[in-house]
Short mmCIF file of C-alpha atoms and ligand atoms in Angstrom, two decimals:
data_model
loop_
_atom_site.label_atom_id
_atom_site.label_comp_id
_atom_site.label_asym_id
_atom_site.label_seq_id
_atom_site.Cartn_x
_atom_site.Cartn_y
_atom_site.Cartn_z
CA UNK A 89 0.00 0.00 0.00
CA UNK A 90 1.38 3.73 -0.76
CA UNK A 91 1.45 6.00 2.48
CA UNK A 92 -1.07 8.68 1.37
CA UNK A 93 1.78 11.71 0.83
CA UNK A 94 2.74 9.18 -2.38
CA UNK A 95 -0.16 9.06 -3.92
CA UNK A 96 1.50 12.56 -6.05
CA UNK A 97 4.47 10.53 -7.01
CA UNK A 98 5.48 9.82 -10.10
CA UNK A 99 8.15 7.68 -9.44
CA UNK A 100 9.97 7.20 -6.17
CA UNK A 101 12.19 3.63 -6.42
CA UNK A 102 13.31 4.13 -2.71
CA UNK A 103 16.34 2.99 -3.65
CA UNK A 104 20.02 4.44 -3.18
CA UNK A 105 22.90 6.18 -4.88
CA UNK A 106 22.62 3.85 -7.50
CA UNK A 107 19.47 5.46 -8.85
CA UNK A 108 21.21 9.11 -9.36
CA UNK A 109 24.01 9.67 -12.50
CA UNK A 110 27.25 10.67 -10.13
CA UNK A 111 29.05 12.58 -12.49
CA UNK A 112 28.97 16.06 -12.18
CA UNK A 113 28.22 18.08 -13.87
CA UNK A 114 28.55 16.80 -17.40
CA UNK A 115 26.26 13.80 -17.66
CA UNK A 116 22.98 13.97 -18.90
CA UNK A 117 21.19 11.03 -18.29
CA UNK A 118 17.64 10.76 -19.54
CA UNK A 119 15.25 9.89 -17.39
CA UNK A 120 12.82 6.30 -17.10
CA UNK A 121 9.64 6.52 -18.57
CA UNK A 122 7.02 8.18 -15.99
CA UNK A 123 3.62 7.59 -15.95
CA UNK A 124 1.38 10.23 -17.64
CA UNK A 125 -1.54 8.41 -16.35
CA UNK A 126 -0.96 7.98 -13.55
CA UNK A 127 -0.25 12.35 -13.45
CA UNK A 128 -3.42 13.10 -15.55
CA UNK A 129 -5.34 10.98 -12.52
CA UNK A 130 -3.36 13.16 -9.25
CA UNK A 131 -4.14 16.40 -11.43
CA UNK A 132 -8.10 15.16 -12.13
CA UNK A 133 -8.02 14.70 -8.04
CA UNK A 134 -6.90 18.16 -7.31
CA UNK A 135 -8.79 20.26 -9.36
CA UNK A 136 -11.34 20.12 -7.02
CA UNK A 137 -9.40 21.77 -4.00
CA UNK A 138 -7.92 23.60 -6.58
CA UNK A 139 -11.27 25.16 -7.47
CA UNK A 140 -12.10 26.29 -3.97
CA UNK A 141 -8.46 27.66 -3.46
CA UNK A 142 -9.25 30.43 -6.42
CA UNK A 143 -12.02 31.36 -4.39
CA UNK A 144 -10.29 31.76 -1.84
CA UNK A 145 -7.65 33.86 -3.28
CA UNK A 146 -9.95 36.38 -4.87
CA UNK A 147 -11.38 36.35 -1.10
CA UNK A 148 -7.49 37.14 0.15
CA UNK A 149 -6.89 39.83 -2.84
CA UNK A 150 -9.75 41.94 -1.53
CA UNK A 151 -8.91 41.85 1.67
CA UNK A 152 -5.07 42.47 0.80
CA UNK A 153 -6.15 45.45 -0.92
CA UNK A 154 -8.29 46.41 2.42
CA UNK A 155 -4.70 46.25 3.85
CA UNK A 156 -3.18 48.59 1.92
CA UNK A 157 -6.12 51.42 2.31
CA UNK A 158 -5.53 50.80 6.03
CA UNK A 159 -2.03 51.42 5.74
CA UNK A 160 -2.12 54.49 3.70
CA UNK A 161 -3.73 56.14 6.08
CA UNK A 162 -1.96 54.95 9.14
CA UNK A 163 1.42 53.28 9.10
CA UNK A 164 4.89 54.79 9.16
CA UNK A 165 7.85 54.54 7.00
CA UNK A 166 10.43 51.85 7.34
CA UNK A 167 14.23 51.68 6.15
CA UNK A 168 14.80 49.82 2.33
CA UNK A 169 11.53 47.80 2.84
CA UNK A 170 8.16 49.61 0.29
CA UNK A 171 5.75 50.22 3.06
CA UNK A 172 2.63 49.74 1.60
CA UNK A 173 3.87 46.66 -0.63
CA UNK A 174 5.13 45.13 2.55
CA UNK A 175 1.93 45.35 4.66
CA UNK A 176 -0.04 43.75 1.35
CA UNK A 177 2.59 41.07 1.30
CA UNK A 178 1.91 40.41 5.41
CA UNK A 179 -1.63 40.86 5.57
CA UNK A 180 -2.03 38.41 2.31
CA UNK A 181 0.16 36.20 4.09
CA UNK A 182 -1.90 36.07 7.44
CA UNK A 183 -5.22 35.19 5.26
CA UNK A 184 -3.46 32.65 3.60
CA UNK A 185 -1.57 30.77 6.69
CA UNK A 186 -5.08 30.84 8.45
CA UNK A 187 -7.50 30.01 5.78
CA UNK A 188 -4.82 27.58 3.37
CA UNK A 189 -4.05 24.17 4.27
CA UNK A 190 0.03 24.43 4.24
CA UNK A 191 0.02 20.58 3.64
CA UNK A 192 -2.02 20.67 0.31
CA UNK A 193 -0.54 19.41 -2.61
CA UNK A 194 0.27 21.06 -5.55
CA UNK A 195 -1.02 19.74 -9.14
CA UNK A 196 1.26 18.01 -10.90
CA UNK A 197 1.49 17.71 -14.35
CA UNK A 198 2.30 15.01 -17.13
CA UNK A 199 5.94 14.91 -18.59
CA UNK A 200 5.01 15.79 -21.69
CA UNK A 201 4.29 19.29 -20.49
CA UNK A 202 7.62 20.26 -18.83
CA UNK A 203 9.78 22.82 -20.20
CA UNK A 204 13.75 23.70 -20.17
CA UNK A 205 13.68 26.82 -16.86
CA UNK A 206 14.78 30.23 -17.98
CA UNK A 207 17.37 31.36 -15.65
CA UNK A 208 16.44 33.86 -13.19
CA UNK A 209 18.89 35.33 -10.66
CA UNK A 210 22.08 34.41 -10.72
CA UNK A 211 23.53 35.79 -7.04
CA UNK A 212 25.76 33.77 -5.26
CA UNK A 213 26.38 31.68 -8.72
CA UNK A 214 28.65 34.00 -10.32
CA UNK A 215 31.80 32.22 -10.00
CA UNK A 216 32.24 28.78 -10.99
CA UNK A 217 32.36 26.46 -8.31
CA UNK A 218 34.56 23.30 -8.49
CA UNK A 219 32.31 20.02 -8.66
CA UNK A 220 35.05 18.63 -6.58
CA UNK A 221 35.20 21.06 -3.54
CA UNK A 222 31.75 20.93 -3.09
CA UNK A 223 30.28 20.14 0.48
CA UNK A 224 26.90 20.72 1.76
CA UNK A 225 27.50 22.40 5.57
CA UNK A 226 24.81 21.35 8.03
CA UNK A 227 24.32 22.82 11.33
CA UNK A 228 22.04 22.20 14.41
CA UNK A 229 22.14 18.51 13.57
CA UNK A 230 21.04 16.06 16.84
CA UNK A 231 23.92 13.78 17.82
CA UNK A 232 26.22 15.17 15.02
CA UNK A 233 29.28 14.20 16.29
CA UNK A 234 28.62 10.79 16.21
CA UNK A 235 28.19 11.02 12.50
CA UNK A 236 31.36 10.36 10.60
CA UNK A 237 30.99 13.62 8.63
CA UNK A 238 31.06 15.77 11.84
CA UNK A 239 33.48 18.90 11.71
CA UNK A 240 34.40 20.93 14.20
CA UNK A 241 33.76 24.28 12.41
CA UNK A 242 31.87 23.87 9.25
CA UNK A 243 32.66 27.78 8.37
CA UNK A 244 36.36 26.41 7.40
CA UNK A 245 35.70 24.28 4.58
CA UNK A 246 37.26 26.06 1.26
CA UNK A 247 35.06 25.88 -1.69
CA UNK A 248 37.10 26.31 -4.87
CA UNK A 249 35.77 28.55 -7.70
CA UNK A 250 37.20 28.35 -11.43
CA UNK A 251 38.29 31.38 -13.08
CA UNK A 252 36.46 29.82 -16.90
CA UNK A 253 34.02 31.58 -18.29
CA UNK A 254 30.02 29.85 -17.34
CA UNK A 255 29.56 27.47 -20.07
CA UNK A 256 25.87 28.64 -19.98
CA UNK A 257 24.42 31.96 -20.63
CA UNK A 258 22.40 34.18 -18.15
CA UNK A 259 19.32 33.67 -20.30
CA UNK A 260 16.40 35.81 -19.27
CA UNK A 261 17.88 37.22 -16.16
CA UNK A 262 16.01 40.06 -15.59
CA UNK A 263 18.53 41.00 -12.84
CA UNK A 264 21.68 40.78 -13.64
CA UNK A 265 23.25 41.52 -17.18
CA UNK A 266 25.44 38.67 -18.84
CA UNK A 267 27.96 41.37 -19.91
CA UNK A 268 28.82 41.68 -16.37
CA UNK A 269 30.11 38.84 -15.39
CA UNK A 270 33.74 39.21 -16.12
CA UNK A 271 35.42 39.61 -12.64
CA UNK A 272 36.57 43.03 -13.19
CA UNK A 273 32.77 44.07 -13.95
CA UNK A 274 31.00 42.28 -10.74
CA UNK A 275 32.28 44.46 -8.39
CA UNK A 276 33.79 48.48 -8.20
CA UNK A 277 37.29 48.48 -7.39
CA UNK A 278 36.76 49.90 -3.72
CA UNK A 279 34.31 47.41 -3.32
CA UNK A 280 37.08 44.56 -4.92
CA UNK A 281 39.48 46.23 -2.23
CA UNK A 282 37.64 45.75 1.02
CA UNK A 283 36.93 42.39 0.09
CA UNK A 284 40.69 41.85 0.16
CA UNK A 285 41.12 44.07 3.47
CA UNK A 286 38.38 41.59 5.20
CA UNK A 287 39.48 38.58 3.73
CA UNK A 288 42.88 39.63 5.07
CA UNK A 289 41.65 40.37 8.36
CA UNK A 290 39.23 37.46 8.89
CA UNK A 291 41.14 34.93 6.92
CA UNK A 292 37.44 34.19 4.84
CA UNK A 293 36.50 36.02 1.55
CA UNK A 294 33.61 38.62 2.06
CA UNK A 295 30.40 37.42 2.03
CA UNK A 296 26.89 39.27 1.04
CA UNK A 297 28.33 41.03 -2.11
CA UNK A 298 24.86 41.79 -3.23
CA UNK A 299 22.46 44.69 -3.06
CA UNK A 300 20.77 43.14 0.03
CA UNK A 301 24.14 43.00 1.83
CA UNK A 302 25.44 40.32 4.39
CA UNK A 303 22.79 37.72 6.20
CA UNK A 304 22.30 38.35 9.71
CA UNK A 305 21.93 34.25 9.80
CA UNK A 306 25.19 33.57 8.44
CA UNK A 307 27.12 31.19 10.81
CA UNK A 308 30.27 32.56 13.19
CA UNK A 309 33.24 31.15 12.59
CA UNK A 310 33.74 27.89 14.81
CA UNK A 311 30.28 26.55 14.26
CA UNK A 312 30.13 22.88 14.50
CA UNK A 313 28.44 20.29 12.41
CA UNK A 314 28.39 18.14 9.47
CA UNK A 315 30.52 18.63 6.02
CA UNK A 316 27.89 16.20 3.49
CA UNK A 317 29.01 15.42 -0.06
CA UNK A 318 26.90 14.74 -2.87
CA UNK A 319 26.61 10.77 -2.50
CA UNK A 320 25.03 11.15 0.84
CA UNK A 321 23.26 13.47 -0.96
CA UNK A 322 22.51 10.45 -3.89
CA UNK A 323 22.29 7.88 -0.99
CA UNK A 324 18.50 9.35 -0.12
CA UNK A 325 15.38 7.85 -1.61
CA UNK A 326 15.07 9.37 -5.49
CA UNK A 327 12.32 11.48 -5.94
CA UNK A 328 11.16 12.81 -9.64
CA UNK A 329 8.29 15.68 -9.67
CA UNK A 330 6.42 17.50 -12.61
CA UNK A 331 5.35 20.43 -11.03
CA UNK A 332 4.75 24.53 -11.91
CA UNK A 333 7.49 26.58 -10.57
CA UNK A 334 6.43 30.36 -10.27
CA UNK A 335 8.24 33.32 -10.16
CA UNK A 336 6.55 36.37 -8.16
CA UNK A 337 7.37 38.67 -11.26
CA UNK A 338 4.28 36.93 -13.13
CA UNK A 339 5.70 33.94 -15.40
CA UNK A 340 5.63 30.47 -14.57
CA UNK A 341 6.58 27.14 -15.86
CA UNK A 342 5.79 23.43 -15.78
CA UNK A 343 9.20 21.44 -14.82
CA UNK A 344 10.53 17.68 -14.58
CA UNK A 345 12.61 17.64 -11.50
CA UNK A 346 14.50 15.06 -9.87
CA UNK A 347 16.37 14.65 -6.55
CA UNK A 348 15.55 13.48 -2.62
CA UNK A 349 12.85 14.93 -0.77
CA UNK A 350 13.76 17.52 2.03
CA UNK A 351 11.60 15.13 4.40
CA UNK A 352 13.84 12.40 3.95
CA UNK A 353 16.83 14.62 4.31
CA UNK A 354 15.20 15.44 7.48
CA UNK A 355 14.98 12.05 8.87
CA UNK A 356 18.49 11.12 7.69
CA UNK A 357 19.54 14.35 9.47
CA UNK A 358 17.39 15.82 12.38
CA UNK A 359 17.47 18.62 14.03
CA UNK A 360 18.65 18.61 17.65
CA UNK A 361 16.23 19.63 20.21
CA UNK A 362 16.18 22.86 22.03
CA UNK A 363 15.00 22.84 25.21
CA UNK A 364 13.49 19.47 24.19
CA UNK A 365 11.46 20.49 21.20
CA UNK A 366 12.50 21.06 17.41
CA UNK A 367 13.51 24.47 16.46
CA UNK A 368 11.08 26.06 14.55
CA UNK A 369 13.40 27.38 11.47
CA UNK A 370 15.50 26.48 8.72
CA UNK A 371 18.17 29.09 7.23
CA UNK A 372 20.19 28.26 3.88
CA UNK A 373 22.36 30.31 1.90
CA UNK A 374 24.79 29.86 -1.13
CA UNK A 375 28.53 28.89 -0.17
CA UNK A 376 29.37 32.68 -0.79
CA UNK A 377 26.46 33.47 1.22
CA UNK A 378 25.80 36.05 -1.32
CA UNK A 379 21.97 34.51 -1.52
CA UNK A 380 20.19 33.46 1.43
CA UNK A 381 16.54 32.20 2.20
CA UNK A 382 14.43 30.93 5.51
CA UNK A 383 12.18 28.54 6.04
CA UNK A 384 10.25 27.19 8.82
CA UNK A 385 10.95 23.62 9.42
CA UNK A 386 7.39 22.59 9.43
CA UNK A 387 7.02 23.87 5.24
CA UNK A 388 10.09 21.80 4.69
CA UNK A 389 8.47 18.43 5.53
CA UNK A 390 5.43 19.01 2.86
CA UNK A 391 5.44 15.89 0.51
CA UNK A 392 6.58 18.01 -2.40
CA UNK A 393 9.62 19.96 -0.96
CA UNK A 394 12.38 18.77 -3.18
CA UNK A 395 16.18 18.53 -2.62
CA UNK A 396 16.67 18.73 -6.35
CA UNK A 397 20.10 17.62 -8.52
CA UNK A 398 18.50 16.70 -11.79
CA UNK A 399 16.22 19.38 -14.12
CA UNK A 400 14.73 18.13 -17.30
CA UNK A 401 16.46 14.98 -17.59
CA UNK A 402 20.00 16.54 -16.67
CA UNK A 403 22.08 17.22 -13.83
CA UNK A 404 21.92 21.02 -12.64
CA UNK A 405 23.61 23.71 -14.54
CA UNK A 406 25.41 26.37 -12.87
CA UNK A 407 23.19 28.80 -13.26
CA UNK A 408 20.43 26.63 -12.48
CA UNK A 409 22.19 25.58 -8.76
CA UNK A 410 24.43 23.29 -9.31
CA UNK A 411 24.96 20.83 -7.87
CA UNK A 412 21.72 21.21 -5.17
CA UNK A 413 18.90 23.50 -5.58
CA UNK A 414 15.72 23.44 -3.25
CA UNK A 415 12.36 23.30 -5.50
CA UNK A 416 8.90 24.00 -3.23
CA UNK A 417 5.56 23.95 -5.38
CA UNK A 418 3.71 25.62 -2.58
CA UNK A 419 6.39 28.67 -2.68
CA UNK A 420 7.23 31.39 -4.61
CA UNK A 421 10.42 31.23 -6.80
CA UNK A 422 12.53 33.32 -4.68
CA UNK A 423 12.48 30.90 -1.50
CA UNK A 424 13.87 28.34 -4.26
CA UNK A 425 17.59 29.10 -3.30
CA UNK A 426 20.11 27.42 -5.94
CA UNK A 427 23.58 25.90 -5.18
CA UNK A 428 22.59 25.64 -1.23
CA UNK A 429 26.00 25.48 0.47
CA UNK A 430 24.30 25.68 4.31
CA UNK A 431 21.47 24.09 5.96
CA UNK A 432 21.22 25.32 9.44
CA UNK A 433 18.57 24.54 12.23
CA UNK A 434 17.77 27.10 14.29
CA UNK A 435 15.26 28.81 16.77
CA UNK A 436 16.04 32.23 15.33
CA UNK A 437 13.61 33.31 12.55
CA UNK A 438 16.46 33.33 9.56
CA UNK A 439 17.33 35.91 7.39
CA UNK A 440 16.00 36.08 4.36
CA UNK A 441 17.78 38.06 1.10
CA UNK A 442 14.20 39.19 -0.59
CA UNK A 443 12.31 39.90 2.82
CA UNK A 444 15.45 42.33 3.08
CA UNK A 445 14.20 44.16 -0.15
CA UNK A 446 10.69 44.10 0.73
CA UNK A 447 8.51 40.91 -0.41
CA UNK A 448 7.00 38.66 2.16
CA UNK A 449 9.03 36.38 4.38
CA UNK A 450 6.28 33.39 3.85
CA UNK A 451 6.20 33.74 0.21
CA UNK A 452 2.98 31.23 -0.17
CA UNK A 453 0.98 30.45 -3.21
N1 MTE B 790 21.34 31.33 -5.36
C1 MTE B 790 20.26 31.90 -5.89
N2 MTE B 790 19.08 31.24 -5.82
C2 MTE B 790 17.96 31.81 -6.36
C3 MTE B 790 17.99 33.11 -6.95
C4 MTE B 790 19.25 33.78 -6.99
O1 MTE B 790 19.40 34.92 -7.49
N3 MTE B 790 20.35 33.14 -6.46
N4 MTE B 790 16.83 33.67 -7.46
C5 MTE B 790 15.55 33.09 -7.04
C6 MTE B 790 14.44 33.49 -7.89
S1 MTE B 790 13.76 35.04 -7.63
C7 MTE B 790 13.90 32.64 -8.81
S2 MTE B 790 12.52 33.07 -9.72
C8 MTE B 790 14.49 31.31 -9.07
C9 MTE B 790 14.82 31.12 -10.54
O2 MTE B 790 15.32 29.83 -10.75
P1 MTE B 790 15.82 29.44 -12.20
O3 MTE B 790 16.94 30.40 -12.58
O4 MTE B 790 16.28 28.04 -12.14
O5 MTE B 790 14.66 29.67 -13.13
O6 MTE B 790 15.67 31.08 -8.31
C10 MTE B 790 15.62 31.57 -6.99
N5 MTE B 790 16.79 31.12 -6.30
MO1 MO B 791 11.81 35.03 -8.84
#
C-alpha cells in the first residue's frame, strides 16, 4: 500500500545512490519513462481543491487590498523595505496561513508538459564552483558528532571557484546583465578592495556582495556540524516531480525535477532539540552566502519539498544551482535558493535576502 503523501508521485524507487548519474556536472542522463496516467489521474483529483483555493484567493486579494487602504492612512515609514507593498505582502500572508491548508498538494502535471527553466537570478552563482570542492554544511544537527561527517567548524571548509568563463548563458535574467560577469565588472574596485582588506583580516573572503548585503543568519566562525558530499546526498530515496514553478514577477513554468525529498533529508539528518522540542526554522544560503533564504521547518516536511540535482532529464547547470537546488511547489520562486551550500537549524527566525528588499518572508501560493 502507498502512504497517502505518495499518492502525487510519479516515481519514487526508494532505492540508493545507484538510482542518481554521479558525475557532475557533465552527464545527462535521460530519465525512465514516468507515468502520464498515472499524473493526468493526481491532477483530475486536485482540481477540485484547486477550485475552492481560487475562491479563496480572490477572497485574500480583496482583503489584501483592504490592507493597503488601512495602511495608507496609518502606518509609518520603514528603512529599504516599500511600506505599503510590505503590509499587502503580510496581511495576504496572514489570510493565507489561516484560511490555506500548508500541507495541500500542488497539481502536478504530465511529462510531456515540462519545459527547459529560464534562468532567473544568478547571485551567489557567479563564480564557478569546483564540482570537486563541493560540500553541503549542516548545522544544528542532533547527535552530530557521532556522525562520521562531523566537523568541528563547518565555516572552514574552502570551496574552490574556477576562473572559466560559465559554459551557460544568463538567459532571461532580468537581474543581472550577462555582460557583467567578467570579474573586473561584478564588483567596483573599492568594493574589490575591502573584500581583500576583510578577507585579510578574517582569513574568509567577504560574504553578502549583493544589493541586500550580508545575512544576519550567516554562521560565526567555529560553528560545528556536518561537512555532506553529494553521494550522501545520492544515498537518499530518489524522488522525480512534474510540477509549476512560479516566479513572483508573473511567469511560470511546468518542470521535470528530480532529486531526494527535504523530508527524507530530514529524517536522515534531524534537528537537535532545544530545550526538548525542534527548532522552529531552517536558514540556507549559497557557499558565498551572497543569496540566502528561511524557512520554517514545518514547510520543509510538505510531501513536495524537493532537494533537487536533476532538471529536465539533466544534472543542474550552474546557473540553475548546481549541484543542489531546493524546488517548493507551494512557494514562490525566490524561497527556491540554488547551489545551497548551508542548511542550518535554528530557533532564530532566519534571514531572508528578498524579505530584506521588501517581499514577504512566507512567500505562499
Ligand atoms: N542562489 C540563488 N538562488 C535563487 C535566486 C538567486 O538569485 N540566487 N533567485 C531566485 C528566484 S527570484 C527565482 S525566480 C528562481 C529562478 O530559478 P531558475 O533560474 O532556475 O529559473 O531562483 C531563486 N533562487
Ligand atoms: Mo523570482
Amino acid at each position: 500500500m502507498n502512504k497517502p503523501e505518495d499518492e502525487f508521485t510519479l516515481q519514487n524507487s526508494g532505492d540508493t545512490a545507484t538510482d542518481h548519474p554521479t558525475a557532475f556536472p557533465e552527464a545527462t542522463q535521460p530519465d525512465p519513462q514516468l507515468s502520464d496516467a498515472l499524473a493526468n489521474e493526481q491532477v483530475r483529483s486536485e482540481s477540485r481543491r484547486h477550485t475552492r483555493r481560487a475562491f479563496l484567493t480572490a477572497a485574500g486579494a480583496s482583503a489584501a487590498a483592504y490592507g493597503v487602504y488601512r495602511y495608507l492612512h496609518n502606518d509609518t515609514n520603514d528603512a529599504m523595505q516599500p511600506p505599503p507593498i510590505r503590509k499587502a505582502f503580510r496581511f495576504n500572508a496572514d489570510i493565507s496561513r489561516a484560511v490555506f491548508n500548508a500541507d495541500a498538494l500542488a497539481p502536478t502535471y504530465p511529462l510531456s508538459r515540462a519545459r527547459d527553466l529560464r534562468v532567473n537570478g544568478i547571485y551567489g552563482l557567479k563564480d564557478m564552483l569546483e564540482p570537486d570542492s563541493y560540500r553541503l554544511q549542516v548545522t544544528g544537527v542532533r547527535d552530530a558528532q557521532e556522525k562520521s561527517q562531523f566537523v568541528p567548524d563547518v565555516t572552514a571548509w574552502e570551496y574552490r571557484y574556477t576562473t572559466a568563463a560559465a559554459r551557460e548563458s544568463a538567459g532571461h535574467d532580468t537581474k543581472v546583465d550577462p555582460n557583467m560577469l567578467t570579474a573586473e565588472k561584478m564588483a567596483p574596485a573599492s568594493m574589490m578592495q575591502s573584500a581583500i582588506r576583510d578577507e585579510a583580516r578574517t582569513g574568509r573572503p567577504r560574504r553578502g556582495g549583493e544589493e541586500a548585503g550580508e545575512s544576519r543568519s550567516t554562521l560565526h566562525a567555529g560553528t560545528p556540524g556536518l561537512l555532506l558530499t553529494m553521494a550522501d546526498i545520492r544515498a537518499l530515496p530518489r524522488q522525480e516531480l512534474v510540477t509549476e514553478f512560479k516566479c513572483i514577477e508573473g511567469w511560470s513554468q511546468i518542470v521535470h525535477w528530480a532529486g531526494v525529498r527535504m523530508r527524507d533529508f530530514l529524517e536522515s539528518y534531524p534537528p537537535a532539540l532545544i530545550g526538548g522540542q525542534e527548532p522552529r526554522f531552517v536558514y540556507m544560503e549559497t557557499p558565498n552566502g551572497d543569496y540566502y533564504t528561511g524557512y520554517d521547518l514545518s514547510a520543509l516536511r510538505h510531501p513536495q519539498a524537493l532537494l533537487v540535482t536533476e532538471m529536465m532529464g539533466a544534472l543542474l547547470t550552474q546557473f540553475h544551482g548546481a549541484p543542489l537546488r531546493l524546488h517548493m511547489p507551494t512557494k514562490y520562486g525566490y524561497k527556491q535558493i540554488k547551489r545551497i551550500g548551508l542548511i542550518a537549524y535554528t530557533n532564530v527566525k532566519p534571514d531572508d535576502y528578498w524579505t530584506k528588499l521588501g517581499y514577504d518572508w512566507f512567500a505562499g501560493l
